[in-house]
Amino acid sequence: MKEGTSEVKAALRWVWLIVTLATSSAAAMPFFAGAPAIARVVPVCSSKAAGGRCLLCGATTGFIHIAHGEWRDAEQANDLAIPLFAAFALNGVCAGFYFGGRARCRF
């Protein structure tokens, strides 16, 4: 394998790991922190603050509803909340298997 190719693959693994940590944290946070604590950490959407609409507005609220098993409320908060949560969770599981297996093989 060419040296440049292995460097690109290593860089992509790092990007995937960082994105996975961020998205998995976003999906897991509602299970461990209450809505008031999350509201203190999550910034107000600049589009919403300017009076506009944002594709992801309501996703945080949707994730909180998902954590409580309130699927209908999650969908009402944002149509993408459930598919986005599922994608984040699935990515976390896949990354866990991938990186867990690589750790046993010592990269």
PDB file of C-alpha atoms in Angstrom:
ATOM      1  CA  MET A   1       0.000   0.000   0.000  1.00  0.00           C
ATOM      2  CA  LYS A   2       1.290   3.464  -0.812  1.00  0.00           C
ATOM      3  CA  GLU A   3       2.354   5.645   2.098  1.00  0.00           C
ATOM      4  CA  GLY A   4      -0.001   8.472   1.100  1.00  0.00           C
ATOM      5  CA  THR A   5      -2.972   6.108   1.031  1.00  0.00           C
ATOM      6  CA  SER A   6      -2.295   4.818   4.536  1.00  0.00           C
ATOM      7  CA  GLU A   7      -1.957   8.397   5.818  1.00  0.00           C
ATOM      8  CA  VAL A   8      -5.314   9.327   4.291  1.00  0.00           C
ATOM      9  CA  LYS A   9      -6.941   6.244   5.824  1.00  0.00           C
ATOM     10  CA  ALA A  10      -5.444   7.070   9.227  1.00  0.00           C
ATOM     11  CA  ALA A  11      -6.691  10.659   8.952  1.00  0.00           C
ATOM     12  CA  LEU A  12     -10.193   9.468   8.005  1.00  0.00           C
ATOM     13  CA  ARG A  13     -10.234   7.107  10.991  1.00  0.00           C
ATOM     14  CA  TRP A  14      -9.381  10.051  13.267  1.00  0.00           C
ATOM     15  CA  VAL A  15     -12.132  12.181  11.711  1.00  0.00           C
ATOM     16  CA  TRP A  16     -14.615   9.333  12.104  1.00  0.00           C
ATOM     17  CA  LEU A  17     -13.603   8.855  15.737  1.00  0.00           C
ATOM     18  CA  ILE A  18     -13.995  12.565  16.532  1.00  0.00           C
ATOM     19  CA  VAL A  19     -17.357  12.821  14.759  1.00  0.00           C
ATOM     20  CA  THR A  20     -18.513   9.646  16.516  1.00  0.00           C
ATOM     21  CA  LEU A  21     -17.559  11.012  19.929  1.00  0.00           C
ATOM     22  CA  ALA A  22     -19.471  14.237  19.235  1.00  0.00           C
ATOM     23  CA  THR A  23     -22.606  12.598  17.833  1.00  0.00           C
ATOM     24  CA  SER A  24     -22.653   9.828  20.440  1.00  0.00           C
ATOM     25  CA  SER A  25     -22.380  12.459  23.168  1.00  0.00           C
ATOM     26  CA  ALA A  26     -25.324  14.335  21.654  1.00  0.00           C
ATOM     27  CA  ALA A  27     -27.408  11.159  21.579  1.00  0.00           C
ATOM     28  CA  ALA A  28     -26.398  10.018  25.082  1.00  0.00           C
ATOM     29  CA  MET A  29     -26.647  13.358  26.903  1.00  0.00           C
ATOM     30  CA  PRO A  30     -30.466  13.342  27.252  1.00  0.00           C
ATOM     31  CA  PHE A  31     -30.270  10.001  29.075  1.00  0.00           C
ATOM     32  CA  PHE A  32     -27.944  11.410  31.732  1.00  0.00           C
ATOM     33  CA  ALA A  33     -28.803  15.108  31.992  1.00  0.00           C
ATOM     34  CA  GLY A  34     -32.143  16.808  32.389  1.00  0.00           C
ATOM     35  CA  ALA A  35     -33.616  19.296  29.936  1.00  0.00           C
ATOM     36  CA  PRO A  36     -32.605  22.353  32.033  1.00  0.00           C
ATOM     37  CA  ALA A  37     -28.971  21.208  32.158  1.00  0.00           C
ATOM     38  CA  ILE A  38     -28.936  20.589  28.414  1.00  0.00           C
ATOM     39  CA  ALA A  39     -30.535  23.976  27.737  1.00  0.00           C
ATOM     40  CA  ARG A  40     -27.671  25.657  29.613  1.00  0.00           C
ATOM     41  CA  VAL A  41     -25.079  23.907  27.406  1.00  0.00           C
ATOM     42  CA  VAL A  42     -26.732  23.982  23.961  1.00  0.00           C
ATOM     43  CA  PRO A  43     -26.572  27.390  22.251  1.00  0.00           C
ATOM     44  CA  VAL A  44     -29.653  29.077  20.825  1.00  0.00           C
ATOM     45  CA  CYS A  45     -29.891  28.535  17.072  1.00  0.00           C
ATOM     46  CA  SER A  46     -28.792  31.715  15.309  1.00  0.00           C
ATOM     47  CA  SER A  47     -31.357  31.161  12.524  1.00  0.00           C
ATOM     48  CA  LYS A  48     -34.169  30.819  15.033  1.00  0.00           C
ATOM     49  CA  ALA A  49     -32.933  33.830  17.007  1.00  0.00           C
ATOM     50  CA  ALA A  50     -33.017  35.866  13.781  1.00  0.00           C
ATOM     51  CA  GLY A  51     -36.636  34.843  13.242  1.00  0.00           C
ATOM     52  CA  GLY A  52     -35.929  32.236  10.587  1.00  0.00           C
ATOM     53  CA  ARG A  53     -36.272  28.481  10.498  1.00  0.00           C
ATOM     54  CA  CYS A  54     -33.571  25.844  10.766  1.00  0.00           C
ATOM     55  CA  LEU A  55     -33.627  22.224   9.614  1.00  0.00           C
ATOM     56  CA  LEU A  56     -32.306  21.022  12.980  1.00  0.00           C
ATOM     57  CA  CYS A  57     -34.326  23.282  15.287  1.00  0.00           C
ATOM     58  CA  GLY A  58     -36.123  21.061  17.751  1.00  0.00           C
ATOM     59  CA  ALA A  59     -33.706  18.136  17.384  1.00  0.00           C
ATOM     60  CA  THR A  60     -32.352  18.595  20.910  1.00  0.00           C
ATOM     61  CA  THR A  61     -35.889  18.632  22.265  1.00  0.00           C
ATOM     62  CA  GLY A  62     -36.611  15.560  20.133  1.00  0.00           C
ATOM     63  CA  PHE A  63     -33.600  13.736  21.585  1.00  0.00           C
ATOM     64  CA  ILE A  64     -34.837  14.546  25.100  1.00  0.00           C
ATOM     65  CA  HIS A  65     -38.257  13.102  24.217  1.00  0.00           C
ATOM     66  CA  ILE A  66     -36.598   9.979  22.766  1.00  0.00           C
ATOM     67  CA  ALA A  67     -34.677   9.486  26.022  1.00  0.00           C
ATOM     68  CA  HIS A  68     -38.024   9.439  27.834  1.00  0.00           C
ATOM     69  CA  GLY A  69     -39.661   7.124  25.290  1.00  0.00           C
ATOM     70  CA  GLU A  70     -41.930   9.893  24.004  1.00  0.00           C
ATOM     71  CA  TRP A  71     -41.648   9.070  20.297  1.00  0.00           C
ATOM     72  CA  ARG A  72     -44.640  11.069  19.086  1.00  0.00           C
ATOM     73  CA  ASP A  73     -43.445  14.183  20.927  1.00  0.00           C
ATOM     74  CA  ALA A  74     -39.955  13.667  19.466  1.00  0.00           C
ATOM     75  CA  GLU A  75     -41.379  13.588  15.949  1.00  0.00           C
ATOM     76  CA  GLN A  76     -43.452  16.706  16.625  1.00  0.00           C
ATOM     77  CA  ALA A  77     -40.388  18.545  17.935  1.00  0.00           C
ATOM     78  CA  ASN A  78     -38.486  17.825  14.712  1.00  0.00           C
ATOM     79  CA  ASP A  79     -39.292  15.391  11.905  1.00  0.00           C
ATOM     80  CA  LEU A  80     -35.625  14.430  11.667  1.00  0.00           C
ATOM     81  CA  ALA A  81     -35.090  13.774  15.397  1.00  0.00           C
ATOM     82  CA  ILE A  82     -35.783  10.027  15.287  1.00  0.00           C
ATOM     83  CA  PRO A  83     -33.833   9.247  12.078  1.00  0.00           C
ATOM     84  CA  LEU A  84     -30.966  11.462  13.223  1.00  0.00           C
ATOM     85  CA  PHE A  85     -30.878   9.790  16.640  1.00  0.00           C
ATOM     86  CA  ALA A  86     -30.924   6.368  14.964  1.00  0.00           C
ATOM     87  CA  ALA A  87     -28.058   7.380  12.657  1.00  0.00           C
ATOM     88  CA  PHE A  88     -26.006   8.680  15.586  1.00  0.00           C
ATOM     89  CA  ALA A  89     -26.644   5.499  17.592  1.00  0.00           C
ATOM     90  CA  LEU A  90     -25.915   3.183  14.656  1.00  0.00           C
ATOM     91  CA  ASN A  91     -22.710   5.072  13.858  1.00  0.00           C
ATOM     92  CA  GLY A  92     -21.662   4.731  17.507  1.00  0.00           C
ATOM     93  CA  VAL A  93     -22.261   0.987  17.486  1.00  0.00           C
ATOM     94  CA  CYS A  94     -20.394   0.518  14.180  1.00  0.00           C
ATOM     95  CA  ALA A  95     -17.476   2.648  15.368  1.00  0.00           C
ATOM     96  CA  GLY A  96     -17.387   0.736  18.653  1.00  0.00           C
ATOM     97  CA  PHE A  97     -17.061  -2.578  16.815  1.00  0.00           C
ATOM     98  CA  TYR A  98     -14.527  -1.176  14.364  1.00  0.00           C
ATOM     99  CA  PHE A  99     -12.275   0.581  16.850  1.00  0.00           C
ATOM    100  CA  GLY A 100     -12.738  -2.124  19.479  1.00  0.00           C
ATOM    101  CA  GLY A 101     -11.644  -4.778  16.999  1.00  0.00           C
ATOM    102  CA  ARG A 102      -8.686  -2.669  15.848  1.00  0.00           C
ATOM    103  CA  ALA A 103      -7.579  -2.171  19.444  1.00  0.00           C
ATOM    104  CA  ARG A 104      -7.368  -5.943  19.897  1.00  0.00           C
ATOM    105  CA  CYS A 105      -5.373  -6.191  16.648  1.00  0.00           C
ATOM    106  CA  ARG A 106      -3.069  -3.369  17.771  1.00  0.00           C
ATOM    107  CA  PHE A 107      -3.909  -1.244  14.714  1.00  0.00           C
TER     108      PHE A 107
END
